[in-house]
């Protein structure tokens, strides 16, 4: 695992975008795993800039999103479908047929999860972008989720619903369930880039890097992946014992 520390959110976002841009330049038909949450918004902003500046094109890029709320219509502004269009897809030349976001029709969840798995097995991701929850979740793999899980339906943690209630009128409107790639799907990506910003992520980052690998902190499993890059700002790195700006282990 390589951890890089940046002065602030903006610097971290630029560096994370540069990382993704290099991968797209190396492989224009990159299979890219995408994350939602506020953290990757800056990264997406700089990807859009690189597209506007004719540095990269997304014409051949294929994407797979990590997760989606169950029961929110795709047209809801807080669905991850809407989020991804608002912050990335509507501003680049990606082909709609190359966009994959888990479907969230509550009637057919088990079948939809199986179909999403099958599609991912035929399309191994070259790079998976991740954020991290305050409780150490990745995607929506909440503490206690089994590491062998593939795409599944998860009951959201109260902490996660509380964290995400800032996007809704009240916590009662936050969905109770989500569909998410499992840890096994995440680990199946050839490379992983995790971004985190702010003091409220410092403990999760510390446990991810130094804690025991355990279901209690799902992100800790990344210690076992051969090719993980973590980009954090100073606040998120504040509990790591970093003398310089780079840690590798
Ligand atoms: C959400 C998403 C995660 C994301 C996390 C952190 O619940 N399912 O993929 O990493 O929360 O979000 P934020 O970046 O807004 O802190």
XYZ file of N, CA and C and ligand atoms in Angstrom:
763
model
N 0.848 -1.200 0.000
C 0.000 0.000 0.000
C 0.884 1.251 0.000
N 0.581 2.172 -0.900
C 1.304 3.445 -0.947
C 0.364 4.550 -0.508
N 0.778 5.332 0.487
C -0.068 6.431 0.951
C 0.627 7.753 0.628
N -0.077 8.637 -0.029
C 0.468 9.962 -0.356
C -0.365 11.025 0.348
N 0.327 11.972 0.946
C -0.357 13.041 1.686
C -0.242 14.356 0.906
N -1.342 15.086 0.871
C -1.369 16.387 0.177
C -1.847 17.462 1.139
N -1.509 18.698 0.810
C -1.813 19.837 1.690
C -3.303 19.924 1.990
N -4.108 19.844 0.963
C -5.551 20.013 1.180
C -6.352 19.231 0.135
N -7.649 19.392 0.225
C -8.572 18.647 -0.648
C -8.281 18.896 -2.131
N -8.030 20.156 -2.472
C -7.828 20.530 -3.871
C -6.573 19.840 -4.433
N -5.477 19.895 -3.680
C -4.234 19.259 -4.146
C -4.404 17.748 -4.274
N -5.115 17.182 -3.289
C -5.353 15.740 -3.328
C -6.187 15.372 -4.570
N -7.202 16.173 -4.838
C -8.091 15.887 -5.977
C -7.330 15.978 -7.301
N -6.458 16.990 -7.403
C -5.670 17.145 -8.641
C -4.766 15.934 -8.843
N -4.114 15.503 -7.746
C -3.187 14.365 -7.850
C -3.958 13.090 -8.196
N -5.128 12.920 -7.593
C -5.922 11.711 -7.864
C -6.388 11.716 -9.325
N -6.794 12.883 -9.818
C -7.225 12.964 -11.223
C -6.034 12.660 -12.135
N -4.852 13.202 -11.801
C -3.669 12.953 -12.637
C -3.377 11.452 -12.712
N -3.585 10.766 -11.591
C -3.371 9.313 -11.537
C -4.312 8.612 -12.534
N -5.585 9.002 -12.497
C -6.578 8.364 -13.376
C -6.297 8.737 -14.841
N -5.939 9.998 -15.064
C -5.651 10.469 -16.429
C -4.502 9.647 -17.041
N -3.459 9.414 -16.239
C -2.331 8.607 -16.744
C -2.807 7.213 -17.154
N -3.695 6.642 -16.357
C -4.180 5.289 -16.673
C -4.988 5.297 -17.976
N -5.780 6.343 -18.187
C -6.599 6.418 -19.410
C -5.685 6.651 -20.626
N -4.636 7.442 -20.438
C -3.703 7.667 -21.554
C -2.998 6.351 -21.918
N -2.615 5.587 -20.886
C -1.936 4.306 -21.141
C -2.874 3.314 -21.813
N -4.173 3.360 -21.379
C -5.128 2.364 -21.877
C -6.466 3.071 -22.153
N -6.670 3.554 -23.362
C -7.890 4.338 -23.646
C -9.188 3.573 -23.400
N -9.117 2.237 -23.445
C -10.346 1.476 -23.152
C -10.331 0.927 -21.716
N -9.870 1.776 -20.806
C -9.778 1.411 -19.390
C -11.142 0.972 -18.847
N -11.141 -0.028 -17.987
C -12.369 -0.396 -17.257
C -12.206 0.185 -15.867
N -13.067 1.142 -15.564
C -12.869 2.003 -14.400
C -14.015 1.835 -13.405
N -13.665 1.541 -12.167
C -14.672 1.470 -11.105
C -14.824 2.851 -10.482
N -16.061 3.287 -10.294
C -16.297 4.646 -9.796
C -16.987 4.635 -8.444
N -16.732 5.707 -7.688
C -17.322 5.841 -6.355
C -18.150 7.120 -6.291
N -19.074 7.152 -5.367
C -19.833 8.379 -5.107
C -19.370 8.950 -3.759
N -20.171 9.839 -3.183
C -19.736 10.523 -1.955
C -19.129 11.862 -2.360
N -18.964 12.738 -1.389
C -18.452 14.074 -1.733
C -16.963 14.043 -2.089
N -16.220 13.089 -1.548
C -14.759 13.110 -1.731
C -14.313 13.063 -3.201
N -14.853 12.151 -4.023
C -14.323 12.115 -5.399
C -14.828 13.238 -6.312
N -15.672 14.142 -5.804
C -16.213 15.189 -6.686
C -15.083 16.049 -7.279
N -14.073 16.371 -6.452
C -12.946 17.180 -6.943
C -12.168 16.427 -8.018
N -11.941 15.152 -7.778
C -11.252 14.295 -8.765
C -12.028 14.335 -10.091
N -13.358 14.195 -10.014
C -14.176 14.196 -11.236
C -14.090 15.559 -11.927
N -14.048 16.627 -11.128
C -13.938 17.978 -11.714
C -12.661 18.085 -12.576
N -11.562 17.528 -12.066
C -10.309 17.614 -12.832
C -10.279 16.627 -14.012
N -11.033 15.553 -13.919
C -11.148 14.660 -15.087
C -11.903 15.388 -16.202
N -12.958 16.112 -15.806
C -13.742 16.864 -16.798
C -12.847 17.923 -17.455
N -12.018 18.563 -16.646
C -11.108 19.592 -17.189
C -10.155 18.956 -18.214
N -9.633 17.787 -17.875
C -8.703 17.111 -18.791
C -9.416 16.744 -20.094
N -10.692 16.402 -19.976
C -11.480 16.118 -21.188
C -11.691 17.405 -21.986
N -12.053 18.486 -21.300
C -12.272 19.778 -21.973
C -11.001 20.270 -22.656
N -9.859 19.946 -22.045
C -8.568 20.368 -22.612
C -8.049 19.374 -23.659
N -8.876 18.423 -24.073
C -8.520 17.416 -25.094
C -7.349 16.535 -24.683
N -7.136 16.368 -23.375
C -6.034 15.499 -22.933
C -6.490 14.044 -22.956
N -7.730 13.815 -22.568
C -8.263 12.441 -22.583
C -9.664 12.421 -23.188
N -10.024 11.233 -23.648
C -11.405 11.005 -24.085
C -11.918 9.777 -23.329
N -13.232 9.748 -23.125
C -13.849 8.614 -22.425
C -14.617 7.722 -23.409
N -14.415 7.961 -24.713
C -15.177 7.234 -25.748
C -15.078 5.727 -25.601
N -13.892 5.256 -25.191
C -13.712 3.800 -25.084
C -13.709 3.316 -23.628
N -13.826 4.246 -22.693
C -13.773 3.859 -21.269
C -15.100 3.230 -20.866
N -15.002 2.185 -20.063
C -16.198 1.512 -19.534
C -16.190 1.719 -18.023
N -17.333 2.026 -17.421
C -17.345 2.266 -15.971
C -18.319 1.336 -15.235
N -17.953 1.043 -14.001
C -18.809 0.266 -13.100
C -18.877 1.010 -11.775
N -20.071 1.409 -11.366
C -20.181 2.073 -10.064
C -20.278 1.064 -8.933
N -19.801 1.516 -7.781
C -19.746 0.646 -6.610
C -21.108 0.263 -6.069
N -22.013 1.252 -6.015
C -23.223 1.004 -5.215
C -24.363 1.931 -5.610
N -25.522 1.657 -5.046
C -26.712 2.477 -5.291
C -27.693 2.240 -4.149
N -28.434 3.285 -3.790
C -29.498 3.095 -2.793
C -30.594 2.214 -3.362
N -31.212 1.430 -2.523
C -32.367 0.635 -2.944
C -33.631 1.464 -2.726
N -34.461 1.497 -3.762
C -35.783 2.102 -3.598
C -35.853 3.577 -3.970
N -34.721 4.226 -4.230
C -34.794 5.609 -4.717
C -34.886 5.527 -6.234
N -35.882 6.197 -6.828
C -35.900 6.154 -8.301
C -34.631 6.797 -8.863
N -34.199 6.321 -10.014
C -32.973 6.881 -10.614
C -33.069 8.388 -10.805
N -34.309 8.879 -10.998
C -34.502 10.317 -11.237
C -34.356 11.144 -9.954
N -34.333 10.492 -8.790
C -34.182 11.236 -7.522
C -32.803 11.905 -7.514
N -32.721 13.192 -7.113
C -31.415 13.871 -7.169
C -30.328 13.206 -6.337
N -30.705 12.435 -5.309
C -29.684 11.788 -4.473
C -29.399 10.345 -4.857
N -30.055 9.864 -5.939
C -29.668 8.513 -6.378
C -28.235 8.626 -6.892
N -27.497 7.542 -6.824
C -26.125 7.598 -7.317
C -26.094 7.691 -8.846
N -27.176 7.251 -9.464
C -27.320 7.424 -10.910
C -27.317 8.923 -11.239
N -28.145 9.692 -10.504
C -28.186 11.152 -10.736
C -26.842 11.783 -10.394
N -26.287 11.368 -9.266
C -24.999 11.916 -8.816
C -23.945 11.790 -9.910
N -23.826 10.590 -10.456
C -22.754 10.354 -11.436
C -22.960 11.168 -12.702
N -24.238 11.344 -13.092
C -24.491 12.153 -14.281
C -24.174 13.622 -13.991
N -24.586 14.058 -12.793
C -24.378 15.471 -12.422
C -22.886 15.820 -12.335
N -22.101 14.961 -11.739
C -20.703 15.311 -11.464
C -19.704 14.797 -12.491
N -20.146 13.891 -13.383
C -19.170 13.389 -14.365
C -19.785 13.126 -15.744
N -20.706 12.177 -15.812
C -21.102 11.660 -17.124
C -21.680 12.722 -18.066
N -22.438 13.690 -17.518
C -23.063 14.698 -18.389
C -22.047 15.642 -19.011
N -20.789 15.570 -18.554
C -19.794 16.555 -18.995
C -18.675 15.953 -19.842
N -18.771 14.652 -20.117
C -17.699 13.985 -20.880
C -18.324 13.180 -22.026
N -17.466 12.560 -22.837
C -17.983 11.875 -24.030
C -18.162 10.363 -23.814
N -18.426 9.965 -22.588
C -18.636 8.519 -22.344
C -19.912 8.056 -23.062
N -19.895 6.832 -23.569
C -21.082 6.313 -24.248
C -22.006 5.693 -23.204
N -23.314 6.021 -23.256
C -24.237 5.485 -22.248
C -24.154 3.966 -22.114
N -23.880 3.267 -23.222
C -23.831 1.793 -23.141
C -22.632 1.316 -22.314
N -21.666 2.196 -22.090
C -20.484 1.804 -21.314
C -20.584 2.154 -19.832
N -21.735 2.731 -19.447
C -21.931 3.107 -18.038
C -22.688 1.979 -17.329
N -22.142 1.518 -16.225
C -22.830 0.484 -15.434
C -22.993 0.970 -14.000
N -24.256 1.044 -13.570
C -24.572 1.423 -12.186
C -25.569 0.375 -11.696
N -25.363 -0.179 -10.494
C -26.307 -1.223 -10.076
C -27.753 -0.726 -10.153
N -28.640 -1.574 -10.700
C -30.061 -1.204 -10.754
C -30.645 -1.429 -9.372
N -31.677 -0.670 -9.056
C -32.127 -0.692 -7.661
C -33.623 -0.909 -7.502
N -34.209 -1.650 -8.434
C -35.633 -1.940 -8.330
C -35.852 -2.891 -7.150
N -36.552 -2.437 -6.089
C -36.641 -3.251 -4.869
C -37.285 -4.619 -5.080
N -38.047 -4.765 -6.181
C -38.726 -6.046 -6.423
C -37.752 -7.143 -6.860
N -36.655 -6.755 -7.512
C -35.814 -7.772 -8.160
C -34.376 -7.736 -7.685
N -34.170 -7.363 -6.438
C -32.812 -7.083 -6.001
C -31.850 -8.254 -6.158
N -32.278 -9.439 -5.748
C -31.342 -10.577 -5.787
C -30.892 -10.853 -7.220
N -31.853 -10.821 -8.137
C -31.515 -11.086 -9.543
C -30.576 -9.996 -10.074
N -30.865 -8.742 -9.716
C -30.052 -7.633 -10.217
C -28.617 -7.715 -9.686
N -28.485 -8.156 -8.434
C -27.140 -8.298 -7.854
C -26.365 -9.380 -8.608
N -27.038 -10.496 -8.900
C -26.380 -11.588 -9.629
C -25.952 -11.123 -11.019
N -26.825 -10.356 -11.654
C -26.501 -9.887 -13.012
C -25.309 -8.927 -12.987
N -25.267 -8.076 -11.954
C -24.161 -7.114 -11.864
C -22.835 -7.851 -11.659
N -22.874 -8.867 -10.820
C -21.675 -9.705 -10.614
C -21.200 -10.314 -11.907
N -22.146 -10.890 -12.640
C -21.789 -11.602 -13.865
C -21.133 -10.628 -14.834
N -21.688 -9.444 -14.933
C -21.144 -8.442 -15.853
C -19.722 -8.053 -15.442
N -19.503 -7.935 -14.133
C -18.170 -7.545 -13.678
C -17.146 -8.647 -13.894
N -17.602 -9.891 -13.821
C -16.640 -10.970 -14.023
C -16.118 -10.982 -15.451
N -16.968 -10.576 -16.386
C -16.519 -10.493 -17.770
C -15.735 -9.209 -18.049
N -15.679 -8.320 -17.086
C -15.033 -7.005 -17.284
C -14.203 -6.668 -16.060
N -13.058 -7.320 -15.923
C -12.239 -7.036 -14.744
C -11.801 -5.570 -14.765
N -12.061 -4.877 -13.677
C -11.680 -3.454 -13.635
C -10.158 -3.289 -13.586
N -9.681 -2.342 -14.384
C -8.255 -2.009 -14.337
C -7.969 -1.177 -13.102
N -8.921 -0.319 -12.763
C -8.721 0.597 -11.639
C -10.057 0.846 -10.951
N -10.059 0.721 -9.642
C -11.263 1.003 -8.851
C -11.002 2.222 -7.975
N -11.817 3.249 -8.125
C -11.721 4.420 -7.251
C -12.598 4.144 -6.029
N -12.079 4.486 -4.851
C -12.840 4.299 -3.610
C -12.774 5.552 -2.747
N -13.855 5.791 -2.004
C -13.803 6.698 -0.865
C -13.814 5.810 0.376
N -14.008 6.403 1.519
C -14.103 5.593 2.745
C -15.107 6.246 3.685
N -15.908 5.418 4.334
C -16.859 5.952 5.319
C -16.165 6.185 6.655
N -16.766 6.999 7.487
C -16.181 7.243 8.829
C -16.016 5.955 9.607
N -16.906 4.986 9.332
C -16.830 3.706 10.040
C -15.955 2.689 9.309
N -15.210 3.156 8.300
C -14.303 2.264 7.570
C -14.963 1.514 6.437
N -16.211 1.901 6.076
C -16.836 1.158 4.974
C -16.234 1.550 3.629
N -16.253 0.610 2.695
C -15.896 0.900 1.306
C -17.056 0.422 0.447
N -17.401 1.221 -0.588
C -18.683 0.988 -1.252
C -19.713 1.150 -0.154
N -20.605 0.177 -0.020
C -21.493 0.160 1.148
C -21.249 -1.116 1.958
N -20.003 -1.583 1.947
C -19.651 -2.746 2.788
C -19.449 -2.239 4.206
N -20.503 -2.366 4.988
C -20.503 -1.835 6.347
C -19.708 -2.749 7.277
N -19.273 -2.232 8.448
C -18.587 -3.095 9.406
C -19.396 -4.372 9.644
N -18.686 -5.478 9.634
C -19.359 -6.768 9.823
C -19.656 -7.475 8.508
N -19.558 -6.731 7.367
C -19.816 -7.387 6.067
C -18.727 -8.421 5.818
N -19.135 -9.571 5.283
C -18.142 -10.625 5.059
C -17.226 -10.300 3.887
N -15.942 -10.652 4.061
C -14.966 -10.315 3.027
C -15.185 -11.106 1.745
N -15.865 -12.246 1.847
C -16.117 -13.055 0.644
C -17.338 -12.593 -0.140
N -17.993 -11.532 0.312
C -19.219 -11.081 -0.362
C -18.956 -10.575 -1.771
N -19.886 -10.956 -2.663
C -19.933 -10.299 -3.968
C -21.171 -9.398 -3.924
N -21.510 -8.764 -5.039
C -22.599 -7.775 -5.018
C -23.785 -8.278 -4.201
N -24.245 -7.468 -3.277
C -25.305 -7.916 -2.380
C -26.131 -6.728 -1.885
N -27.211 -7.055 -1.205
C -28.090 -6.030 -0.655
C -27.705 -5.854 0.809
N -27.466 -4.620 1.214
C -26.965 -4.377 2.564
C -27.919 -3.452 3.315
N -28.075 -3.738 4.603
C -28.819 -2.825 5.469
C -27.800 -1.783 5.924
N -28.098 -0.521 5.707
C -27.122 0.522 6.018
C -26.995 0.739 7.521
N -25.761 0.996 7.927
C -25.452 1.339 9.318
C -26.141 2.643 9.710
N -26.513 2.776 10.969
C -27.120 4.049 11.400
C -26.130 5.200 11.207
N -24.827 4.930 11.467
C -23.795 5.968 11.265
C -23.769 6.449 9.807
N -23.878 5.503 8.896
C -23.843 5.849 7.467
C -25.082 6.659 7.095
N -26.248 6.236 7.635
C -27.482 6.975 7.313
C -27.400 8.390 7.875
N -26.818 8.485 9.056
C -26.648 9.803 9.678
C -25.692 10.662 8.839
N -24.556 10.076 8.451
C -23.580 10.809 7.620
C -24.237 11.299 6.327
N -25.038 10.430 5.729
C -25.601 10.770 4.417
C -26.897 11.571 4.519
N -27.391 11.768 5.743
C -28.650 12.514 5.902
C -28.451 13.985 5.513
N -27.174 14.429 5.435
C -26.946 15.824 5.044
C -27.424 16.108 3.614
N -27.621 15.062 2.828
C -28.089 15.269 1.455
C -29.613 15.189 1.337
N -30.279 14.818 2.432
C -31.733 14.635 2.400
C -32.379 15.631 3.365
N -33.716 15.781 3.277
C -34.393 16.726 4.175
C -34.296 16.266 5.617
N -34.373 14.957 5.824
C -34.221 14.435 7.183
C -33.710 13.002 7.094
N -33.279 12.475 8.240
C -32.729 11.108 8.233
C -33.780 10.079 7.807
N -35.053 10.394 8.055
C -36.123 9.453 7.675
C -36.172 9.217 6.170
N -35.677 10.192 5.411
C -35.707 10.034 3.951
C -34.531 9.222 3.415
N -33.515 8.998 4.265
C -32.335 8.253 3.791
C -32.722 6.778 3.664
N -32.500 6.187 2.474
C -32.864 4.777 2.328
C -32.193 3.907 3.389
N -32.863 2.802 3.714
C -32.325 1.900 4.744
C -31.467 0.797 4.123
N -31.640 0.605 2.815
C -30.908 -0.479 2.153
C -30.180 0.053 0.916
N -29.137 -0.676 0.541
C -28.412 -0.332 -0.687
C -27.961 -1.615 -1.361
N -27.624 -1.495 -2.639
C -26.979 -2.611 -3.352
C -25.527 -2.183 -3.542
N -24.610 -3.061 -3.236
C -23.195 -2.684 -3.320
C -22.339 -3.822 -3.861
N -21.276 -3.455 -4.581
C -20.254 -4.456 -4.877
C -19.780 -4.990 -3.540
N -19.470 -6.283 -3.481
C -18.907 -6.829 -2.253
C -17.396 -6.596 -2.226
N -16.815 -6.913 -1.075
C -15.358 -6.757 -0.933
C -14.629 -7.591 -1.985
N -15.181 -8.779 -2.251
C -14.523 -9.656 -3.219
C -14.479 -8.989 -4.594
N -15.575 -8.313 -4.985
C -15.566 -7.605 -6.272
C -14.513 -6.498 -6.261
N -14.433 -5.787 -5.139
C -13.479 -4.668 -5.050
C -12.054 -5.203 -5.161
N -11.785 -6.300 -4.466
C -10.440 -6.884 -4.469
C -10.061 -7.459 -5.834
N -11.074 -7.704 -6.669
C -10.844 -8.298 -7.988
C -10.340 -7.253 -8.990
N -10.355 -5.977 -8.603
C -9.847 -4.930 -9.493
C -8.317 -5.005 -9.518
N -7.716 -4.747 -10.687
C -6.247 -4.878 -10.781
C -5.548 -3.847 -9.912
N -6.168 -2.664 -9.818
C -5.536 -1.577 -9.080
C -6.628 -0.805 -8.337
N -6.262 -0.203 -7.214
C -7.238 0.538 -6.409
C -6.663 1.906 -6.043
N -7.492 2.927 -6.145
C -7.112 4.277 -5.708
C -8.153 4.749 -4.699
N -7.727 4.956 -3.452
C -8.661 5.411 -2.414
C -8.346 6.861 -2.049
N -9.385 7.682 -1.988
C -9.196 9.091 -1.621
C -9.962 9.392 -0.332
N -9.360 10.223 0.528
C -10.036 10.602 1.781
C -9.583 11.996 2.190
N -10.524 12.735 2.739
C -10.228 14.120 3.109
C -10.961 14.475 4.405
N -10.305 15.236 5.245
C -10.971 15.770 6.440
C -10.694 14.971 7.699
N -10.791 15.692 8.826
C -10.503 15.107 10.149
C -11.379 13.904 10.469
N -12.642 13.973 10.024
C -13.564 12.889 10.376
C -13.207 11.558 9.708
N -12.200 11.566 8.797
C -11.770 10.316 8.160
C -10.460 9.798 8.755
N -9.840 10.590 9.657
C -8.501 10.237 10.144
C -8.474 8.867 10.829
N -9.466 8.600 11.643
C -9.464 7.327 12.369
C -9.662 6.137 11.415
N -10.571 6.306 10.474
C -10.801 5.218 9.498
C -9.529 4.958 8.691
N -8.826 6.019 8.306
C -7.586 5.855 7.527
C -6.523 5.162 8.374
N -6.446 5.557 9.632
C -5.474 4.919 10.529
C -5.754 3.421 10.629
N -7.026 3.074 10.884
C -7.365 1.638 11.040
C -7.186 0.867 9.731
N -7.506 1.530 8.619
C -7.326 0.876 7.325
C -5.859 0.503 7.108
N -4.959 1.426 7.483
C -3.534 1.213 7.199
C -2.837 0.359 8.259
N -3.144 0.621 9.526
C -2.377 -0.005 10.615
C -3.150 -1.051 11.416
N -4.463 -1.061 11.276
C -5.261 -1.965 12.109
C -5.178 -3.407 11.637
N -5.747 -4.297 12.435
C -5.834 -5.693 11.996
C -6.773 -5.764 10.792
N -6.494 -6.713 9.917
C -7.433 -6.948 8.812
C -8.644 -7.646 9.408
N -9.768 -6.960 9.366
C -10.939 -7.523 10.047
C -12.234 -6.996 9.442
N -13.278 -7.810 9.573
C -14.604 -7.426 9.066
C -15.094 -6.139 9.724
N -14.568 -5.840 10.914
C -15.040 -4.657 11.640
C -14.652 -3.356 10.932
N -13.551 -3.414 10.193
C -13.118 -2.236 9.418
C -12.920 -2.722 7.977
N -13.993 -2.701 7.195
C -13.889 -3.324 5.861
C -12.700 -2.830 5.037
N -12.340 -1.545 5.160
C -11.225 -1.022 4.340
C -9.895 -1.664 4.700
N -9.782 -2.290 5.877
C -8.511 -2.905 6.273
C -8.116 -4.036 5.325
N -9.084 -4.603 4.619
C -8.783 -5.698 3.690
C -7.860 -5.216 2.569
N -7.844 -3.904 2.347
C -6.991 -3.371 1.271
C -5.512 -3.616 1.546
N -5.166 -3.871 2.810
C -3.769 -4.234 3.133
C -3.340 -5.486 2.370
N -4.319 -6.284 1.962
C -4.005 -7.555 1.297
C -3.979 -7.436 -0.226
N -4.360 -6.268 -0.741
C -4.377 -6.106 -2.208
C -2.987 -5.681 -2.675
N -2.513 -6.250 -3.773
C -1.130 -5.959 -4.183
C -0.888 -4.568 -4.753
N -1.939 -3.845 -5.099
C -1.682 -2.587 -5.823
C -2.672 -1.487 -5.404
N -2.458 -0.958 -4.212
C -3.372 0.063 -3.667
C -2.626 1.380 -3.490
N -3.216 2.454 -3.986
C -2.686 3.802 -3.756
C -3.726 4.570 -2.962
N -3.289 5.209 -1.885
C -4.204 5.992 -1.037
C -3.751 7.444 -1.129
N -4.687 8.340 -1.393
C -4.356 9.778 -1.417
C -5.203 10.483 -0.377
N -4.533 11.180 0.526
C -5.238 11.819 1.641
C -4.754 13.251 1.803
N -5.608 14.083 2.409
C -5.122 15.418 2.746
C -4.544 15.380 4.159
N -3.971 16.510 4.588
C -3.279 16.505 5.889
C -4.196 16.091 7.024
N -5.445 16.545 6.985
C -6.357 16.209 8.090
C -6.653 14.712 8.150
N -6.912 14.126 7.005
C -7.209 12.682 7.000
C -5.970 11.867 7.380
N -4.778 12.448 7.163
C -3.529 11.735 7.473
C -3.071 11.997 8.898
N -3.839 12.795 9.668
C -3.309 13.319 10.929
C -2.980 12.248 11.974
N -3.547 11.053 11.876
C -3.210 10.020 12.861
C -2.125 9.063 12.358
N -1.732 9.241 11.087
C -0.674 8.375 10.553
C 0.659 8.968 10.971
N 1.610 8.084 11.186
C 2.910 8.576 11.617
C 3.752 8.916 10.398
N 3.426 10.035 9.720
C 4.120 10.337 8.461
C 5.106 11.467 8.678
N 6.372 11.198 8.439
C 7.346 12.285 8.550
C 7.413 13.008 7.207
N 7.375 12.248 6.115
C 7.346 12.873 4.784
C 5.936 12.811 4.212
N 5.854 12.894 2.896
C 4.529 12.873 2.263
C 4.190 11.516 1.644
N 5.042 10.530 1.874
C 4.803 9.218 1.247
C 5.147 8.106 2.230
N 4.240 7.169 2.341
C 4.456 5.977 3.171
C 4.252 4.777 2.273
N 5.102 3.789 2.384
C 4.861 2.576 1.600
C 5.095 1.359 2.477
N 4.210 0.392 2.385
C 4.411 -0.848 3.131
C 3.585 -1.977 2.546
C -21.026 6.721 0.832
C -20.590 5.787 -0.325
C -19.128 5.435 -0.247
C -18.330 6.677 0.095
C -18.667 7.117 1.493
C -17.967 8.388 1.925
O -21.927 6.206 1.733
N -21.347 4.589 -0.462
O -18.712 4.867 -1.485
O -16.948 6.394 0.049
O -20.044 7.212 1.707
O -18.588 9.528 1.443
P -17.991 10.982 1.558
O -16.903 11.047 0.538
O -19.118 11.904 1.220
O -17.486 11.150 2.932
